[in-house]
Coordinates of C-alpha atoms in Angstrom, one line a residue:
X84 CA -9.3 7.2 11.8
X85 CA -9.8 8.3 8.6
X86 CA -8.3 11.9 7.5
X87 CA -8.2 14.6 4.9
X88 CA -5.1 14.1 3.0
X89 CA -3.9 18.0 3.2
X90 CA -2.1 20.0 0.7
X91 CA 0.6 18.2 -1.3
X92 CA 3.9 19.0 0.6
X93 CA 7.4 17.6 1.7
X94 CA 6.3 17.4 4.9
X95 CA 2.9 15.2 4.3
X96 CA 4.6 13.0 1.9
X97 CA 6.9 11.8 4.1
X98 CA 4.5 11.4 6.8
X99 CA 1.7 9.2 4.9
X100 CA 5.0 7.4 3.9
X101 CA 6.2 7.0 7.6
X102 CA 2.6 5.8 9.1
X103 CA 2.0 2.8 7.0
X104 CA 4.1 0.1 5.1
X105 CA 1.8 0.0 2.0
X106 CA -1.6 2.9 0.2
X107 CA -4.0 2.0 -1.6
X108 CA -5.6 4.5 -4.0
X109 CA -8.9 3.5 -4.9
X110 CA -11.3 7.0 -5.4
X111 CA -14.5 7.3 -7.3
X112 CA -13.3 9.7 -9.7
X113 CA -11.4 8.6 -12.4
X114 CA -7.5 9.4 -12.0
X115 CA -6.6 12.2 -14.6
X116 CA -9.4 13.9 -14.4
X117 CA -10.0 17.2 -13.6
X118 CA -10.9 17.7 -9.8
X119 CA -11.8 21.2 -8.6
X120 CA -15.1 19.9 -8.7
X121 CA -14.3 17.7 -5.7
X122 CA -11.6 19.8 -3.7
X123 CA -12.3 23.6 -5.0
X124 CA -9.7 26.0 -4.7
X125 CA -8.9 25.8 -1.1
X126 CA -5.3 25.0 -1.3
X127 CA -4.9 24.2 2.4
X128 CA -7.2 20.7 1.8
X129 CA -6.4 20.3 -1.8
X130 CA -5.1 16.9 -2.3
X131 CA -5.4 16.6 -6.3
X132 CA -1.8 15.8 -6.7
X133 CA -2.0 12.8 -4.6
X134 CA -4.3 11.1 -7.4
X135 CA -1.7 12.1 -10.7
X136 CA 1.7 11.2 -9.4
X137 CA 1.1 9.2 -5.6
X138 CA 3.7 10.2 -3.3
X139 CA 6.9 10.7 -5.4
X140 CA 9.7 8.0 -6.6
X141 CA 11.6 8.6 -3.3
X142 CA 8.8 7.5 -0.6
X143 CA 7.5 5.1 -2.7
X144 CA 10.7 2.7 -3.3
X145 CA 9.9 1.8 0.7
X146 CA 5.9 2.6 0.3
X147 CA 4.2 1.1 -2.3
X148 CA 1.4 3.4 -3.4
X149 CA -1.5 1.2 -5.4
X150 CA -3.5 2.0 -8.0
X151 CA -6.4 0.1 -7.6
X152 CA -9.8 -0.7 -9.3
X153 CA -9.3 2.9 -10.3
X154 CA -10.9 4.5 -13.4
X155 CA -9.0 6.9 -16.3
X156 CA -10.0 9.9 -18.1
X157 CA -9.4 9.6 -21.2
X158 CA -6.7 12.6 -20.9
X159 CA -3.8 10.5 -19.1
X160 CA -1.1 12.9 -17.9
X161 CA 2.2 11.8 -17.8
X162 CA 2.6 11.9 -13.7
X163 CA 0.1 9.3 -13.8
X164 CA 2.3 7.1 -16.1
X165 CA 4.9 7.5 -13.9
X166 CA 3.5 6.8 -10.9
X167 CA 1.2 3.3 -12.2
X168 CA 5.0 2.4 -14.1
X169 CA 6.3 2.5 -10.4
X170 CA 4.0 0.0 -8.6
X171 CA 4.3 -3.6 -8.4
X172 CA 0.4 -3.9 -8.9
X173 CA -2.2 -1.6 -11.1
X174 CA -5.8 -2.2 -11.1
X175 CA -8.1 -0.4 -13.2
X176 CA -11.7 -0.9 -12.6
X177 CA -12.5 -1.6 -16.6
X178 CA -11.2 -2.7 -19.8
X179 CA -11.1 1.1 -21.6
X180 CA -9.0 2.9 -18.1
X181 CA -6.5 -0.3 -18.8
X182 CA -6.6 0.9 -22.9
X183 CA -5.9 4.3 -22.1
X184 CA -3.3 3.2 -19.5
X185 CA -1.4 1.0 -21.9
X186 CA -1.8 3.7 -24.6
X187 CA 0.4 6.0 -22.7
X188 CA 2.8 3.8 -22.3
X189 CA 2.1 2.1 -18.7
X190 CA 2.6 -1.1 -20.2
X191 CA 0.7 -4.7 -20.4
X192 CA 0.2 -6.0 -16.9
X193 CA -2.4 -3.8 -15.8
X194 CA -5.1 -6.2 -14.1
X195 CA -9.1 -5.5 -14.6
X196 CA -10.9 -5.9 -11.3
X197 CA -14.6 -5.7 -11.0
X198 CA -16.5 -2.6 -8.3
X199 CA -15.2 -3.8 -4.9
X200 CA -19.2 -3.5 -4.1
X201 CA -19.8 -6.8 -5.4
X202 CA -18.3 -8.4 -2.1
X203 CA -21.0 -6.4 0.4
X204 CA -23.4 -9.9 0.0
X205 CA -20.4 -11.3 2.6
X206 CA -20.5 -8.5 4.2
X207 CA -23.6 -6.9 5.0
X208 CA -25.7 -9.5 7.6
X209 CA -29.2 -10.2 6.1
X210 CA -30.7 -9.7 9.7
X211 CA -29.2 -6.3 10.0
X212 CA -30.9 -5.4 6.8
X213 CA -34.6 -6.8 7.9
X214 CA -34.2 -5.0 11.0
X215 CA -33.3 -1.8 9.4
X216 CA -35.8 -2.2 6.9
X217 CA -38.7 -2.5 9.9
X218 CA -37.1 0.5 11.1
X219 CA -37.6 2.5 7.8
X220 CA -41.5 1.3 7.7
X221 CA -42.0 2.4 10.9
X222 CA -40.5 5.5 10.5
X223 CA -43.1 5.8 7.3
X224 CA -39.8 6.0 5.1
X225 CA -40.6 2.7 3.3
X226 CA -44.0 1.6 2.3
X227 CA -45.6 -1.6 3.7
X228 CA -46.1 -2.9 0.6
X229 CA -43.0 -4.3 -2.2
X230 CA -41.9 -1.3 -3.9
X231 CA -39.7 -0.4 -6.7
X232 CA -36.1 1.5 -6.3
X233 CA -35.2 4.0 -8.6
X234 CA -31.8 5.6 -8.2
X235 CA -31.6 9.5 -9.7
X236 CA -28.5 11.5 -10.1
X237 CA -29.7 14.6 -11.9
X238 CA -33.5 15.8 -12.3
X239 CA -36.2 13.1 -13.1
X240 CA -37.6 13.8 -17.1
X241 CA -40.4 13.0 -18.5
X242 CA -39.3 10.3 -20.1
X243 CA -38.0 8.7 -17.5
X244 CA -41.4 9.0 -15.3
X245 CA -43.1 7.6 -18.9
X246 CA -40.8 4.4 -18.7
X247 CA -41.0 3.7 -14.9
X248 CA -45.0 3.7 -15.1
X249 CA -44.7 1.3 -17.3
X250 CA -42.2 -0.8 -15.2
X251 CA -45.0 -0.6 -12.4
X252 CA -47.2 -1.8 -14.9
X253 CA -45.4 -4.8 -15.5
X254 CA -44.2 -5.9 -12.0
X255 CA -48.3 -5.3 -10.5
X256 CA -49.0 -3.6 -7.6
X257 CA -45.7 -2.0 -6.2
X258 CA -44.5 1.6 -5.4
X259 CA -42.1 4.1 -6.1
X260 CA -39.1 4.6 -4.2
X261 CA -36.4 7.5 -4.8
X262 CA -32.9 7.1 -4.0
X263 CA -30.8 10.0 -4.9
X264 CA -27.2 10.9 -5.2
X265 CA -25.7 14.5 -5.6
X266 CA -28.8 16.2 -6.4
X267 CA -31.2 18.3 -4.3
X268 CA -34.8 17.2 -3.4
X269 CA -35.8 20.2 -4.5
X270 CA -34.9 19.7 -8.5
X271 CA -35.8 16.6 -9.3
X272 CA -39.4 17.1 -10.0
X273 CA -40.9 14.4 -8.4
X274 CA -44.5 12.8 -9.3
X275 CA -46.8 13.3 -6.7
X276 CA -47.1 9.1 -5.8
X277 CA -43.7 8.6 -6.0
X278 CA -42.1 8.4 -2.3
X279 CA -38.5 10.0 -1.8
X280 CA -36.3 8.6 0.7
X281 CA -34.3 10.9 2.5
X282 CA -30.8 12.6 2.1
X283 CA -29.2 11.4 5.7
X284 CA -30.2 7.8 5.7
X285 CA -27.0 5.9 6.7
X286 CA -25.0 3.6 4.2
X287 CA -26.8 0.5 6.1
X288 CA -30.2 2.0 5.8
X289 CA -29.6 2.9 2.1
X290 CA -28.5 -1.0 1.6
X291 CA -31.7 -2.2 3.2
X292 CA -33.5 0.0 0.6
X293 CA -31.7 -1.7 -1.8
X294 CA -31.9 -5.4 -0.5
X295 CA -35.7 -5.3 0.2
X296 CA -36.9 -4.1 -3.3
X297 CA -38.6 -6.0 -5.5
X298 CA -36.5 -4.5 -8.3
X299 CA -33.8 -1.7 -8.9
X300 CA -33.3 0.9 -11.8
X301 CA -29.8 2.0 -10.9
X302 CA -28.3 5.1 -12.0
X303 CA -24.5 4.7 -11.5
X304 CA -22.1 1.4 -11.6
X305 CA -21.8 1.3 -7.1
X306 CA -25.9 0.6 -6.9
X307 CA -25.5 -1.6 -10.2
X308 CA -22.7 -3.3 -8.0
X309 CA -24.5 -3.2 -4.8
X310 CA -27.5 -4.4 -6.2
X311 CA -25.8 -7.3 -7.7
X312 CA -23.9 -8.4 -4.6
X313 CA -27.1 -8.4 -2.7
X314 CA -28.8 -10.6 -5.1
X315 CA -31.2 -7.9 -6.7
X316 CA -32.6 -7.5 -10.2
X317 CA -31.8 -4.5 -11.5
X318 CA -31.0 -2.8 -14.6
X319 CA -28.5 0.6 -15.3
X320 CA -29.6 3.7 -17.2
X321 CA -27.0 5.1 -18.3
X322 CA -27.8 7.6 -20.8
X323 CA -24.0 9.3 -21.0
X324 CA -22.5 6.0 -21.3
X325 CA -19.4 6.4 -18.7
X326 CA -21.5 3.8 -16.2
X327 CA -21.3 1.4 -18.7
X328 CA -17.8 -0.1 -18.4
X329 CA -17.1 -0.9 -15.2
X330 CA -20.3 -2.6 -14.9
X331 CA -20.3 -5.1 -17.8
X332 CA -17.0 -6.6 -15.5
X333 CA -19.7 -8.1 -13.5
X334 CA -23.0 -8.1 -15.4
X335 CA -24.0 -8.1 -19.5
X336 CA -24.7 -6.1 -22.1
X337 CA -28.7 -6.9 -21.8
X338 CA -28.6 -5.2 -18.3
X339 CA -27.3 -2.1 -19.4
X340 CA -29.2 0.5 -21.4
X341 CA -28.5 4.5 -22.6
X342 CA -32.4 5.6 -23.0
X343 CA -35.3 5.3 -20.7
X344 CA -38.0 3.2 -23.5
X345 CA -35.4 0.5 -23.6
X346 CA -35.7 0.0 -19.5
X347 CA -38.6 -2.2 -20.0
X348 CA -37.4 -4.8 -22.7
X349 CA -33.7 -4.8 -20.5
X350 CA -33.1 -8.0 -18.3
X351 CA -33.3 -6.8 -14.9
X352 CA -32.4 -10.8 -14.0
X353 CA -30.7 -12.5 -17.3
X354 CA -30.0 -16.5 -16.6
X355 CA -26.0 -16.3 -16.2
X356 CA -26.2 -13.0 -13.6
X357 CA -25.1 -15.3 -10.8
X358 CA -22.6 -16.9 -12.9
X359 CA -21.0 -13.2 -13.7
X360 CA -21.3 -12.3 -10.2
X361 CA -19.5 -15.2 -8.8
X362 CA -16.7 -14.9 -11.4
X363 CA -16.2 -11.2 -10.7
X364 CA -15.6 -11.8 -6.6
X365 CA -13.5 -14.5 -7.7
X366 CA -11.1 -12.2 -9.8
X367 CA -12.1 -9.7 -6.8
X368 CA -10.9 -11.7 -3.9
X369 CA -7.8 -12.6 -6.0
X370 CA -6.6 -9.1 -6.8
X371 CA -7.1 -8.6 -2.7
X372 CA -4.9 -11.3 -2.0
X373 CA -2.4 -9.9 -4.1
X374 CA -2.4 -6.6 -2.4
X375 CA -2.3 -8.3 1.2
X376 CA 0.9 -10.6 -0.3
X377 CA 2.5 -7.1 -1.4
X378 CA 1.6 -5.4 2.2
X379 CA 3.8 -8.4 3.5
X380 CA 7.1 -7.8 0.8
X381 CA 6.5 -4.0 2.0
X382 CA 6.6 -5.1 5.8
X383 CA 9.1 -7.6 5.8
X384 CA 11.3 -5.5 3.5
X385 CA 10.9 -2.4 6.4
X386 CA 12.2 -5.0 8.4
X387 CA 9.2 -6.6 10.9
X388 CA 8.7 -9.7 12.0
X389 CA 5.8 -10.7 9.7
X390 CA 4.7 -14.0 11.9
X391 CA 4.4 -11.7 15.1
X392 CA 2.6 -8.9 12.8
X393 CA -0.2 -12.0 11.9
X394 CA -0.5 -12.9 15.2
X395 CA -1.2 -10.1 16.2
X396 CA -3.4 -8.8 13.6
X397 CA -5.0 -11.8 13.9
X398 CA -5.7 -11.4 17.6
X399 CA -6.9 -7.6 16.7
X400 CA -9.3 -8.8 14.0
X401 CA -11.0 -11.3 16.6
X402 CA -11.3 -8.5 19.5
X403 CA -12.4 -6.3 17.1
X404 CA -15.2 -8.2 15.1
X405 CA -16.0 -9.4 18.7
X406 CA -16.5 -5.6 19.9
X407 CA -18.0 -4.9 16.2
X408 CA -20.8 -7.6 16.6
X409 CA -21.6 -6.3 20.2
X410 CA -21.7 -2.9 19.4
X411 CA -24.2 -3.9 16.4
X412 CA -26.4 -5.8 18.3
X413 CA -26.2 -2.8 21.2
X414 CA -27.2 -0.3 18.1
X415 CA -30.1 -2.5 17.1
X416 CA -31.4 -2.5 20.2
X417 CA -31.5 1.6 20.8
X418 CA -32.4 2.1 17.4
X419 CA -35.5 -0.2 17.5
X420 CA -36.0 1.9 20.9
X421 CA -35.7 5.4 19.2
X422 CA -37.9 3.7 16.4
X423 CA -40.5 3.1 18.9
X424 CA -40.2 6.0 20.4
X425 CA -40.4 7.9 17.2
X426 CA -43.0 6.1 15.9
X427 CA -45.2 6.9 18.9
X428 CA -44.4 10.1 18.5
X429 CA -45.2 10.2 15.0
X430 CA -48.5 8.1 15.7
X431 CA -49.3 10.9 18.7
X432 CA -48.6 13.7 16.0
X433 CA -50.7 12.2 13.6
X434 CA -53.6 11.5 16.2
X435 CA -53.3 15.2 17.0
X436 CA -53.2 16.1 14.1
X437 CA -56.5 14.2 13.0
X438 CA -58.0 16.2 16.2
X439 CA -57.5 19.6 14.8
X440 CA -58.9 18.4 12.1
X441 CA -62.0 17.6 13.1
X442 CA -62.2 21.1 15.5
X443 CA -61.2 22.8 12.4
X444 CA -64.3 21.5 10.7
X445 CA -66.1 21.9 13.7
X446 CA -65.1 25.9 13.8
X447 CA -65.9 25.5 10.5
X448 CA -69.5 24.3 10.6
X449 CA -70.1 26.5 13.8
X450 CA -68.8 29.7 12.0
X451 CA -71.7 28.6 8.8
X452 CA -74.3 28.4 11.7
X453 CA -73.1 32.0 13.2
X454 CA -73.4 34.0 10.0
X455 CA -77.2 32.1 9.1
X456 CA -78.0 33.0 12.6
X457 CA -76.7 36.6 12.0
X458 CA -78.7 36.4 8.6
X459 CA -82.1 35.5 10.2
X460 CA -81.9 37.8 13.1
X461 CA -81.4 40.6 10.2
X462 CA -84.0 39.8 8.3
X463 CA -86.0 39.7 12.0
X464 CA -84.8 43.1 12.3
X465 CA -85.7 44.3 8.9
X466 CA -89.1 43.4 9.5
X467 CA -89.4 44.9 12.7
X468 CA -88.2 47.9 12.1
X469 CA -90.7 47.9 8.6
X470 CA -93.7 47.1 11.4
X471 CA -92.6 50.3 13.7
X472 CA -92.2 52.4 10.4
X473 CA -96.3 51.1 9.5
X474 CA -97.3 51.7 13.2
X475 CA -95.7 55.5 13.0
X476 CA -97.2 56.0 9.8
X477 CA -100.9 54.7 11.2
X478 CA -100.6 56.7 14.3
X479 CA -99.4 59.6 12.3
X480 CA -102.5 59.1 10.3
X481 CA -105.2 58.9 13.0
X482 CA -103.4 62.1 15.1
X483 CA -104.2 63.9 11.4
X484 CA -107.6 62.1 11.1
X485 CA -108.2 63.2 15.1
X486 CA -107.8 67.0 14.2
X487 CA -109.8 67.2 11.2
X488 CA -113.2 69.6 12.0
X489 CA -115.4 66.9 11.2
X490 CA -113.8 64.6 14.1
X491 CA -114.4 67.5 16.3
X492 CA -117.9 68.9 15.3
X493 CA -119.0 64.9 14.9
X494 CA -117.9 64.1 18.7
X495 CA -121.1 65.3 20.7
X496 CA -122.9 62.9 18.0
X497 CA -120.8 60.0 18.5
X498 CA -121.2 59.8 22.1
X499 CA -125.0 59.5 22.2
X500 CA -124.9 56.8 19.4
X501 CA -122.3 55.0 21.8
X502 CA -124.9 55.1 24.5
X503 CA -127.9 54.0 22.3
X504 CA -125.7 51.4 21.1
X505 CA -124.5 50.4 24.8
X506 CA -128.0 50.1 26.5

């Protein structure tokens, strides 16, 4: 299993030099440059010396340590010279690292290999990817529909919003999809329609993105590469121009561009891309051959029996891509079952969901009939109490009438012209 290389020591040296015949040193940051960004200060896990001088003249004359497909800063320190001088086999990932390397003083045979990416289309199964891709939808990562990829390292500009509208444009009736790579949802000020794709999607998942897209903007030279080995058009943005120089190893000039108005006139497919694809994984495949022939030299110079060592690698490979394509097809299965049960889930959710809703909006319209009820029962009140108010004031009135002297005196009057009027 893969572990942290630890603090640059005596003691570590000797044992990365003891558990292997042969390293490969192949990171994404270019050798030379300046990594606190990557390891902090934490002394305990920093392992910056290990990329500017490998593991030392001593270990190495039994332990090859390779350079490979590795980039340069343009600031090459002299450990570094040392070290790539050492090895039977440099690789530099494009043709300005192999400049700089040969500028101070590494010498000619530096080989130029192409983004190891450009091999996954052998490696990733196109099954795999249409099953993951079915997962994604029915997770509601992916649209139903074909969509567009665009890959963001820093905050989204305006600009760049401007030119990807017009992409859309162009290719009809797609969607956008957000890939990102080191930089928080919350910065890159999304547009509302555009759908982000999540953080913690697995390298498999974020392939699948990739494969099923109906085009790519890429943002750095691995989804460039990517996107290339799994047959993809794309095109690279690459505004600080760094991107650049690894990728036109496997693609051209016409793919790459440095300002977001020039991604629409770029040639997200140009005629010759599988032409430049197929010649990079040639030179690829080649440079990996060479490292397995100097793995050999390293083991048979330890002293092992390197026909034993094949067989039994070879018996290892076929257990293990036996146990690797089980395993797969085991994960497939309980992943379409946690995608089933998710989805239901999500489906139940939203069904719920839709149910308060509609009680809301019942509470809602029952709450508007409450206060007009509570309005007409006050006005009801008003007016009753204005027709007790008119009754007190009319029976105050006839008590007042009732003992006026001409009420009294008149009464003995009244009576008889009831009777006369009663008969």
């Amino acid at each position: 299993m893969a572990a942290p290389l630890g603090e640059y020591s005596p003691a570590r040296v000797d044992g990365i030099a003891s558990s292997a015949h042969l390293s490969v040193v192949a990171p994404t940051f270019p050798l030379g440059a300046e990594l606190a960004h990557y390891y902090g200060g934490d002394r305990s896990v920093d392992g910056r010396e290990f990329f500017s001088r490998g593991l030392g003249e001593g270990p190495e004359q039994d332990h090859p340590v390779l350079p490979t497909l590795v980039r340069v800063s343009e600031d090459v320190p002299a450990g570094l010279v040392a070290w790539c001088a050492r090895q039977p086999l440099t690789a530099v990932r494009d043709r300005r690292s192999r400049d700089r390397l040969v500028a101070a003083g590494v010498g000619e045979e530096i080989a130029v290999v192409p983004n190891p990416a450009v091999l996954l289309g052998d490696l990733a199964s196109p099954s795999v990817l249409v099953a993951r891709v079915g997962h994604l939808r029915q997770l509601g990562e992916l649209p139903d529909s074909e969509f567009l990829v665009v890959h963001v390292v820093s905050p989204v500009t305006p600009d760049l919003v401007a030119a990807v509208e017009r992409v859309r444009d162009r290719l009809g009736a797609v969607e956008i999809v957000v890939l990102t790579t080191g930089v928080a949802h919350d910065e890159l000020a999304l547009p509302p329609a555009w759908r982000l794709i999540g953080t913690d999607l697995v390298v498999e998942d974020r392939l699948a993105v990739l494969d099923a897209a109906r085009a790519v903007i890429a943002a750095d030279e691995h989804v460039a590469a990517v996107s290339s080995a799994l047959g993809q058009d794309w095109v690279l943005l690459d505004p600080t121009g760094e991107q650049r120089w690894p990728v036109l190893e496997f693609a051209g000039e016409d793919q790459v561009v440095t300002h977001p108005e020039e991604i629409l006139s770029a040639a997200f497919a140009p005629p010759d891309a599988a032409d430049r694809l197929a010649s990079a994984q040639r030179v690829l495949k080649s440079h990996l051959d060479r490292i397995a022939q100097i793995a050999q030299d390293a083991l048979a110079a330890r002293g092992g029996d390197l026909e034993r060592r094949m067989a039994d690698l070879a018996g290892e490979n076929h257990a293990l891509r036996t146990a690797h394509r089980r395993l797969r097809e085991r994960m497939l299965v309980e992943r379409q079952a946690l995608v089933d049960e998710l989805a239901t889930t999500w489906q139940e959710g939203e069904r719920v969901a839709r149910e308060a809703d509609e009680l809301r909006e019942q509470l809602a319209r029952l709450r508007a009939e409450l206060a007009h009820e509570r309005e007409l029962h006050a006005a009801l009140a008003a007016r009753h109490r204005d027709a007790l108010e008119q009754r007190a004031a009319v029976e105050s009135e006839l008590a007042t009438l009732r003992q006026t002297k001409l009420l009294r005196w008149s009464e003995p009057l009244r009576e008889v012209y009831g009777k006369i009027r009663r008969p």
